PDB file of C-alpha atoms in Angstrom:
ATOM      1  CA  GLU A   1     112.884  85.416 103.357  1.00  0.00           C
ATOM      2  CA  THR A   2     111.144  86.619 106.517  1.00  0.00           C
ATOM      3  CA  GLY A   3     109.719  90.335 106.345  1.00  0.00           C
ATOM      4  CA  VAL A   4     110.089  92.868 109.069  1.00  0.00           C
ATOM      5  CA  THR A   5     108.006  91.990 112.089  1.00  0.00           C
ATOM      6  CA  GLN A   6     107.238  94.256 115.102  1.00  0.00           C
ATOM      7  CA  SER A   7     105.629  93.754 118.457  1.00  0.00           C
ATOM      8  CA  PRO A   8     103.334  94.367 119.967  1.00  0.00           C
ATOM      9  CA  THR A   9     100.591  95.183 117.469  1.00  0.00           C
ATOM     10  CA  HIS A  10      98.722  97.470 119.996  1.00  0.00           C
ATOM     11  CA  LEU A  11      99.625  99.118 123.304  1.00  0.00           C
ATOM     12  CA  ILE A  12      97.547 101.289 125.624  1.00  0.00           C
ATOM     13  CA  LYS A  13      99.758 103.291 128.305  1.00  0.00           C
ATOM     14  CA  THR A  14      99.090 105.963 130.490  1.00  0.00           C
ATOM     15  CA  ARG A  15     100.739 109.531 130.448  1.00  0.00           C
ATOM     16  CA  GLY A  16     104.174 109.160 132.329  1.00  0.00           C
ATOM     17  CA  GLN A  17     104.864 105.543 131.659  1.00  0.00           C
ATOM     18  CA  GLN A  18     107.509 104.090 129.736  1.00  0.00           C
ATOM     19  CA  VAL A  19     107.271 101.774 126.620  1.00  0.00           C
ATOM     20  CA  THR A  20     109.363  99.371 124.670  1.00  0.00           C
ATOM     21  CA  LEU A  21     108.745  98.529 121.142  1.00  0.00           C
ATOM     22  CA  ARG A  22     110.364  95.769 119.183  1.00  0.00           C
ATOM     23  CA  CYS A  23     111.302  95.227 115.731  1.00  0.00           C
ATOM     24  CA  SER A  24     112.942  92.114 113.884  1.00  0.00           C
ATOM     25  CA  SER A  25     114.569  93.303 110.611  1.00  0.00           C
ATOM     26  CA  GLN A  26     114.249  91.322 107.294  1.00  0.00           C
ATOM     27  CA  SER A  27     116.857  88.664 106.791  1.00  0.00           C
ATOM     28  CA  GLY A  28     120.309  89.954 105.578  1.00  0.00           C
ATOM     29  CA  HIS A  29     119.475  93.710 106.499  1.00  0.00           C
ATOM     30  CA  ASN A  30     121.682  95.369 109.051  1.00  0.00           C
ATOM     31  CA  THR A  31     120.217  98.663 109.324  1.00  0.00           C
ATOM     32  CA  VAL A  32     116.918  99.553 111.072  1.00  0.00           C
ATOM     33  CA  SER A  33     115.018 102.808 111.012  1.00  0.00           C
ATOM     34  CA  TRP A  34     112.169 104.017 113.248  1.00  0.00           C
ATOM     35  CA  TYR A  35     109.496 106.409 112.357  1.00  0.00           C
ATOM     36  CA  GLN A  36     106.370 108.102 114.081  1.00  0.00           C
ATOM     37  CA  GLN A  37     103.155 108.091 112.271  1.00  0.00           C
ATOM     38  CA  ALA A  38     100.525 110.502 113.716  1.00  0.00           C
ATOM     39  CA  LEU A  39      97.013 110.046 112.547  1.00  0.00           C
ATOM     40  CA  GLY A  40      96.605 111.745 108.999  1.00  0.00           C
ATOM     41  CA  GLN A  41     100.191 112.466 108.619  1.00  0.00           C
ATOM     42  CA  GLY A  42     103.262 110.909 106.759  1.00  0.00           C
ATOM     43  CA  PRO A  43     105.845 109.131 109.047  1.00  0.00           C
ATOM     44  CA  GLN A  44     108.257 111.146 110.814  1.00  0.00           C
ATOM     45  CA  PHE A  45     112.067 109.748 111.097  1.00  0.00           C
ATOM     46  CA  ILE A  46     112.925 109.212 114.525  1.00  0.00           C
ATOM     47  CA  PHE A  47     116.457 107.517 114.211  1.00  0.00           C
ATOM     48  CA  GLN A  48     118.493 104.884 112.426  1.00  0.00           C
ATOM     49  CA  TYR A  49     120.719 102.025 113.550  1.00  0.00           C
ATOM     50  CA  TYR A  50     123.483 100.692 111.802  1.00  0.00           C
ATOM     51  CA  ARG A  51     125.710  97.816 113.072  1.00  0.00           C
ATOM     52  CA  GLU A  52     124.205  98.531 116.706  1.00  0.00           C
ATOM     53  CA  GLU A  53     125.135 102.188 116.693  1.00  0.00           C
ATOM     54  CA  GLU A  54     123.039 105.077 116.063  1.00  0.00           C
ATOM     55  CA  ASN A  55     123.330 106.477 112.669  1.00  0.00           C
ATOM     56  CA  GLY A  56     121.350 109.710 112.469  1.00  0.00           C
ATOM     57  CA  ARG A  57     118.316 111.103 114.520  1.00  0.00           C
ATOM     58  CA  GLY A  58     115.414 113.303 113.641  1.00  0.00           C
ATOM     59  CA  ASN A  59     113.938 116.027 115.558  1.00  0.00           C
ATOM     60  CA  PHE A  60     112.748 113.841 118.671  1.00  0.00           C
ATOM     61  CA  PRO A  61     113.570 114.456 122.366  1.00  0.00           C
ATOM     62  CA  PRO A  62     116.022 112.304 124.219  1.00  0.00           C
ATOM     63  CA  ARG A  63     113.248 110.490 126.087  1.00  0.00           C
ATOM     64  CA  PHE A  64     113.009 108.432 122.750  1.00  0.00           C
ATOM     65  CA  SER A  65     115.902 106.210 122.710  1.00  0.00           C
ATOM     66  CA  GLY A  66     116.852 103.008 121.028  1.00  0.00           C
ATOM     67  CA  LEU A  67     118.897  99.792 120.718  1.00  0.00           C
ATOM     68  CA  GLN A  68     120.091  97.612 118.020  1.00  0.00           C
ATOM     69  CA  PHE A  69     121.334  93.864 118.783  1.00  0.00           C
ATOM     70  CA  PRO A  70     123.872  91.829 117.268  1.00  0.00           C
ATOM     71  CA  ASN A  71     121.202  89.969 115.156  1.00  0.00           C
ATOM     72  CA  TYR A  72     120.228  93.388 113.944  1.00  0.00           C
ATOM     73  CA  SER A  73     116.781  93.485 115.824  1.00  0.00           C
ATOM     74  CA  SER A  74     115.893  96.768 117.448  1.00  0.00           C
ATOM     75  CA  GLU A  75     114.100  98.376 120.387  1.00  0.00           C
ATOM     76  CA  LEU A  76     112.465 101.742 120.534  1.00  0.00           C
ATOM     77  CA  ASN A  77     112.132 102.851 124.097  1.00  0.00           C
ATOM     78  CA  VAL A  78     110.037 106.034 124.925  1.00  0.00           C
ATOM     79  CA  ASN A  79     110.203 107.536 128.499  1.00  0.00           C
ATOM     80  CA  ALA A  80     107.794 109.621 130.418  1.00  0.00           C
ATOM     81  CA  LEU A  81     105.015 109.144 128.092  1.00  0.00           C
ATOM     82  CA  GLU A  82     102.692 112.041 126.777  1.00  0.00           C
ATOM     83  CA  LEU A  83      99.438 112.280 125.226  1.00  0.00           C
ATOM     84  CA  ASP A  84     100.969 113.280 121.900  1.00  0.00           C
ATOM     85  CA  ASP A  85     102.903 110.051 121.714  1.00  0.00           C
ATOM     86  CA  SER A  86      99.840 108.274 120.571  1.00  0.00           C
ATOM     87  CA  ALA A  87     100.850 107.269 117.019  1.00  0.00           C
ATOM     88  CA  LEU A  88     101.608 104.297 114.812  1.00  0.00           C
ATOM     89  CA  TYR A  89     105.388 103.420 115.155  1.00  0.00           C
ATOM     90  CA  LEU A  90     106.974 101.992 112.088  1.00  0.00           C
ATOM     91  CA  CYS A  91     110.086 100.205 111.634  1.00  0.00           C
ATOM     92  CA  ALA A  92     112.097  99.645 108.535  1.00  0.00           C
ATOM     93  CA  SER A  93     115.052  97.654 107.496  1.00  0.00           C
ATOM     94  CA  SER A  94     117.313  97.764 104.525  1.00  0.00           C
ATOM     95  CA  SER A  95     120.256  95.945 103.223  1.00  0.00           C
ATOM     96  CA  PRO A  96     123.837  96.464 103.776  1.00  0.00           C
ATOM     97  CA  GLY A  97     126.199  98.311 101.195  1.00  0.00           C
ATOM     98  CA  ALA A  98     123.917  99.447  98.731  1.00  0.00           C
ATOM     99  CA  TRP A  99     123.461 103.182  97.913  1.00  0.00           C
ATOM    100  CA  ARG A 100     119.720 104.444  98.411  1.00  0.00           C
ATOM    101  CA  GLU A 101     118.616 100.822  99.186  1.00  0.00           C
ATOM    102  CA  THR A 102     114.913 100.575  99.617  1.00  0.00           C
ATOM    103  CA  GLN A 103     113.458 100.356 103.179  1.00  0.00           C
ATOM    104  CA  TYR A 104     111.088  97.904 103.872  1.00  0.00           C
ATOM    105  CA  PHE A 105     108.524  98.375 106.710  1.00  0.00           C
ATOM    106  CA  GLY A 106     106.946  96.446 109.194  1.00  0.00           C
ATOM    107  CA  PRO A 107     103.066  96.562 110.026  1.00  0.00           C
ATOM    108  CA  GLY A 108     103.762  98.920 112.827  1.00  0.00           C
ATOM    109  CA  THR A 109     102.869  99.091 116.589  1.00  0.00           C
ATOM    110  CA  ARG A 110      99.676 101.203 117.313  1.00  0.00           C
ATOM    111  CA  LEU A 111     100.467 103.098 120.802  1.00  0.00           C
ATOM    112  CA  LEU A 112      97.628 104.925 122.599  1.00  0.00           C
ATOM    113  CA  VAL A 113      98.452 107.131 125.590  1.00  0.00           C
ATOM    114  CA  LEU A 114      95.814 108.004 127.975  1.00  0.00           C
TER     115      LEU A 114
ATOM    116  CA  SER B   1     114.903 120.387 105.708  1.00  0.00           C
ATOM    117  CA  GLN B   2     113.286 118.979 102.967  1.00  0.00           C
ATOM    118  CA  GLU B   3     109.600 119.012 102.679  1.00  0.00           C
ATOM    119  CA  LEU B   4     107.339 117.026 100.339  1.00  0.00           C
ATOM    120  CA  GLU B   5     103.920 118.115  99.328  1.00  0.00           C
ATOM    121  CA  GLN B   6     101.429 115.687  97.875  1.00  0.00           C
ATOM    122  CA  SER B   7      98.449 116.456  95.729  1.00  0.00           C
ATOM    123  CA  PRO B   8      95.622 116.016  95.851  1.00  0.00           C
ATOM    124  CA  GLN B   9      95.228 115.167  99.605  1.00  0.00           C
ATOM    125  CA  SER B  10      92.293 112.991  98.812  1.00  0.00           C
ATOM    126  CA  LEU B  11      90.879 111.481  95.711  1.00  0.00           C
ATOM    127  CA  ILE B  12      87.709 109.438  94.847  1.00  0.00           C
ATOM    128  CA  VAL B  13      87.287 107.916  91.386  1.00  0.00           C
ATOM    129  CA  GLN B  14      85.128 105.601  89.702  1.00  0.00           C
ATOM    130  CA  GLU B  15      86.529 102.030  89.168  1.00  0.00           C
ATOM    131  CA  GLY B  16      88.254 101.871  85.643  1.00  0.00           C
ATOM    132  CA  LYS B  17      89.173 105.688  85.695  1.00  0.00           C
ATOM    133  CA  ASN B  18      92.704 106.693  85.427  1.00  0.00           C
ATOM    134  CA  LEU B  19      94.255 108.989  87.948  1.00  0.00           C
ATOM    135  CA  THR B  20      97.647 110.900  88.931  1.00  0.00           C
ATOM    136  CA  ILE B  21      99.081 111.848  92.287  1.00  0.00           C
ATOM    137  CA  ASN B  22     101.914 114.162  92.492  1.00  0.00           C
ATOM    138  CA  CYS B  23     104.901 114.770  94.902  1.00  0.00           C
ATOM    139  CA  THR B  24     106.865 118.079  95.048  1.00  0.00           C
ATOM    140  CA  SER B  25     109.872 118.590  96.787  1.00  0.00           C
ATOM    141  CA  SER B  26     111.227 121.644  98.251  1.00  0.00           C
ATOM    142  CA  LYS B  27     114.889 120.472  97.559  1.00  0.00           C
ATOM    143  CA  THR B  28     116.861 118.453  95.033  1.00  0.00           C
ATOM    144  CA  LEU B  29     115.648 114.849  94.881  1.00  0.00           C
ATOM    145  CA  TYR B  30     118.248 112.270  95.203  1.00  0.00           C
ATOM    146  CA  GLY B  31     116.167 109.154  95.411  1.00  0.00           C
ATOM    147  CA  LEU B  32     112.241 109.301  95.311  1.00  0.00           C
ATOM    148  CA  TYR B  33     110.132 106.472  96.733  1.00  0.00           C
ATOM    149  CA  TRP B  34     106.481 105.577  96.499  1.00  0.00           C
ATOM    150  CA  TYR B  35     104.732 103.354  99.250  1.00  0.00           C
ATOM    151  CA  LYS B  36     101.239 102.304  99.631  1.00  0.00           C
ATOM    152  CA  GLN B  37      99.445 101.971 103.075  1.00  0.00           C
ATOM    153  CA  LYS B  38      96.281 100.568 104.045  1.00  0.00           C
ATOM    154  CA  TYR B  39      94.606 102.225 106.555  1.00  0.00           C
ATOM    155  CA  GLY B  40      96.600 101.770 109.943  1.00  0.00           C
ATOM    156  CA  GLU B  41      98.953  99.357 108.541  1.00  0.00           C
ATOM    157  CA  GLY B  42     102.430  99.299 107.447  1.00  0.00           C
ATOM    158  CA  LEU B  43     103.813 100.681 104.198  1.00  0.00           C
ATOM    159  CA  ILE B  44     104.171  98.570 101.055  1.00  0.00           C
ATOM    160  CA  PHE B  45     106.955  99.453  98.707  1.00  0.00           C
ATOM    161  CA  LEU B  46     105.886 100.317  95.114  1.00  0.00           C
ATOM    162  CA  MET B  47     108.926 101.844  93.278  1.00  0.00           C
ATOM    163  CA  MET B  48     112.125 103.883  93.752  1.00  0.00           C
ATOM    164  CA  LEU B  49     113.194 106.429  91.409  1.00  0.00           C
ATOM    165  CA  GLN B  50     116.674 107.808  91.246  1.00  0.00           C
ATOM    166  CA  LYS B  51     117.570 109.549  87.753  1.00  0.00           C
ATOM    167  CA  GLY B  52     115.823 112.500  86.360  1.00  0.00           C
ATOM    168  CA  GLY B  53     113.493 111.347  83.651  1.00  0.00           C
ATOM    169  CA  GLU B  54     113.326 107.722  85.056  1.00  0.00           C
ATOM    170  CA  GLU B  55     109.971 106.075  84.786  1.00  0.00           C
ATOM    171  CA  LYS B  56     108.898 102.761  86.132  1.00  0.00           C
ATOM    172  CA  SER B  57     105.911 100.649  86.059  1.00  0.00           C
ATOM    173  CA  HIS B  58     104.421  97.740  88.053  1.00  0.00           C
ATOM    174  CA  GLU B  59     101.269  96.473  86.969  1.00  0.00           C
ATOM    175  CA  LYS B  60      98.963  99.307  86.407  1.00  0.00           C
ATOM    176  CA  ILE B  61     100.955 101.827  88.332  1.00  0.00           C
ATOM    177  CA  THR B  62     103.564 104.095  86.608  1.00  0.00           C
ATOM    178  CA  ALA B  63     105.743 106.565  88.323  1.00  0.00           C
ATOM    179  CA  LYS B  64     108.016 109.393  86.864  1.00  0.00           C
ATOM    180  CA  LEU B  65     110.795 111.483  88.266  1.00  0.00           C
ATOM    181  CA  ASP B  66     111.131 115.115  86.833  1.00  0.00           C
ATOM    182  CA  GLU B  67     114.504 116.223  88.631  1.00  0.00           C
ATOM    183  CA  LYS B  68     114.258 119.692  87.138  1.00  0.00           C
ATOM    184  CA  LYS B  69     110.791 120.342  88.525  1.00  0.00           C
ATOM    185  CA  GLN B  70     111.897 118.342  91.877  1.00  0.00           C
ATOM    186  CA  GLN B  71     108.746 116.365  91.186  1.00  0.00           C
ATOM    187  CA  SER B  72     107.427 112.907  90.929  1.00  0.00           C
ATOM    188  CA  SER B  73     104.235 111.585  89.640  1.00  0.00           C
ATOM    189  CA  LEU B  74     102.304 108.304  90.440  1.00  0.00           C
ATOM    190  CA  HIS B  75      99.728 107.351  87.587  1.00  0.00           C
ATOM    191  CA  ILE B  76      97.155 104.648  87.909  1.00  0.00           C
ATOM    192  CA  THR B  77      95.577 103.093  84.729  1.00  0.00           C
ATOM    193  CA  ALA B  78      92.225 101.580  85.171  1.00  0.00           C
ATOM    194  CA  SER B  79      91.806 101.915  88.631  1.00  0.00           C
ATOM    195  CA  GLN B  80      90.372  99.029  90.743  1.00  0.00           C
ATOM    196  CA  PRO B  81      89.042  98.848  94.176  1.00  0.00           C
ATOM    197  CA  SER B  82      92.208  96.918  95.289  1.00  0.00           C
ATOM    198  CA  HIS B  83      94.032 100.249  94.473  1.00  0.00           C
ATOM    199  CA  ALA B  84      92.275 101.955  97.418  1.00  0.00           C
ATOM    200  CA  GLY B  85      94.650 103.231 100.193  1.00  0.00           C
ATOM    201  CA  ILE B  86      97.022 105.926 101.244  1.00  0.00           C
ATOM    202  CA  TYR B  87      99.862 106.651  98.762  1.00  0.00           C
ATOM    203  CA  LEU B  88     102.927 108.116 100.219  1.00  0.00           C
ATOM    204  CA  CYS B  89     106.030 109.725  98.587  1.00  0.00           C
ATOM    205  CA  GLY B  90     109.471 109.665 100.566  1.00  0.00           C
ATOM    206  CA  ALA B  91     112.595 111.140  99.519  1.00  0.00           C
ATOM    207  CA  ASP B  92     116.099 110.448 100.873  1.00  0.00           C
ATOM    208  CA  SER B  93     116.530 113.392 103.246  1.00  0.00           C
ATOM    209  CA  ASP B  94     120.403 113.340 103.256  1.00  0.00           C
ATOM    210  CA  GLY B  95     121.544 113.475  99.690  1.00  0.00           C
ATOM    211  CA  ASP B  96     125.319 112.765  99.994  1.00  0.00           C
ATOM    212  CA  THR B  97     125.748 111.096 103.126  1.00  0.00           C
ATOM    213  CA  GLY B  98     123.942 107.930 102.378  1.00  0.00           C
ATOM    214  CA  ARG B  99     122.158 107.980 105.617  1.00  0.00           C
ATOM    215  CA  ARG B 100     118.952 106.145 104.585  1.00  0.00           C
ATOM    216  CA  ALA B 101     116.322 108.471 106.568  1.00  0.00           C
ATOM    217  CA  LEU B 102     113.362 109.310 104.677  1.00  0.00           C
ATOM    218  CA  THR B 103     111.232 112.376 104.675  1.00  0.00           C
ATOM    219  CA  PHE B 104     107.582 111.700 103.601  1.00  0.00           C
ATOM    220  CA  GLY B 105     104.824 113.676 102.166  1.00  0.00           C
ATOM    221  CA  SER B 106     101.396 113.555 103.998  1.00  0.00           C
ATOM    222  CA  GLY B 107      99.921 111.188 101.810  1.00  0.00           C
ATOM    223  CA  THR B 108      97.126 111.008  99.099  1.00  0.00           C
ATOM    224  CA  ARG B 109      94.138 108.898 100.183  1.00  0.00           C
ATOM    225  CA  LEU B 110      92.512 107.201  97.260  1.00  0.00           C
ATOM    226  CA  GLN B 111      88.991 105.819  97.315  1.00  0.00           C
ATOM    227  CA  VAL B 112      87.920 103.675  94.246  1.00  0.00           C
ATOM    228  CA  GLN B 113      84.172 103.274  94.018  1.00  0.00           C
ATOM    229  CA  PRO B 114      82.774 100.066  92.284  1.00  0.00           C
TER     230      PRO B 114
END
């Protein structure tokens, strides 16, 4: 069974640029959630995708957007990058159907905005 | 919105000592998850608790859920250097809809000195 994978592992961008982060869910999982973790803080929920549709969103502006593909992999896109977007971005997947199924996290993508 | 407060924020113990980390919620806990994170890496799932009074153990780590107090505790017995890291509690932030977004505490940083 393959776990959650994310790419790239590290990324450096400048303010105003756009970035795309990628996530492959664990085998058999159809729900993907994205979180932002600033240094010294717990992860903050960005949004969740279930069967290719957004299924809930946290308190993040519209310049944070996402996609989920038929194979359940997902992308997080951030436009007009700001310095405060520097963080570890975590993707988590969970299995279908079960109530309160555990979310399994990938290793994260560390984004630095200069 | 739900908030999770973890205590202590950081902890340094001698190898072999026991320790307890607490997680207190501002709202009713429907599902409580404990994760461990190595610095700058992804989250590793430890345990999930769903019912009041529930207690689970894995190797030397035990977690309990006190539904009335809206609190969970994580206890490590005979700590080892391998237990070092950041322990995060997370809770289902949408009790009835099944949306699997998690709200996290800010984490407890554990160092174990040989």
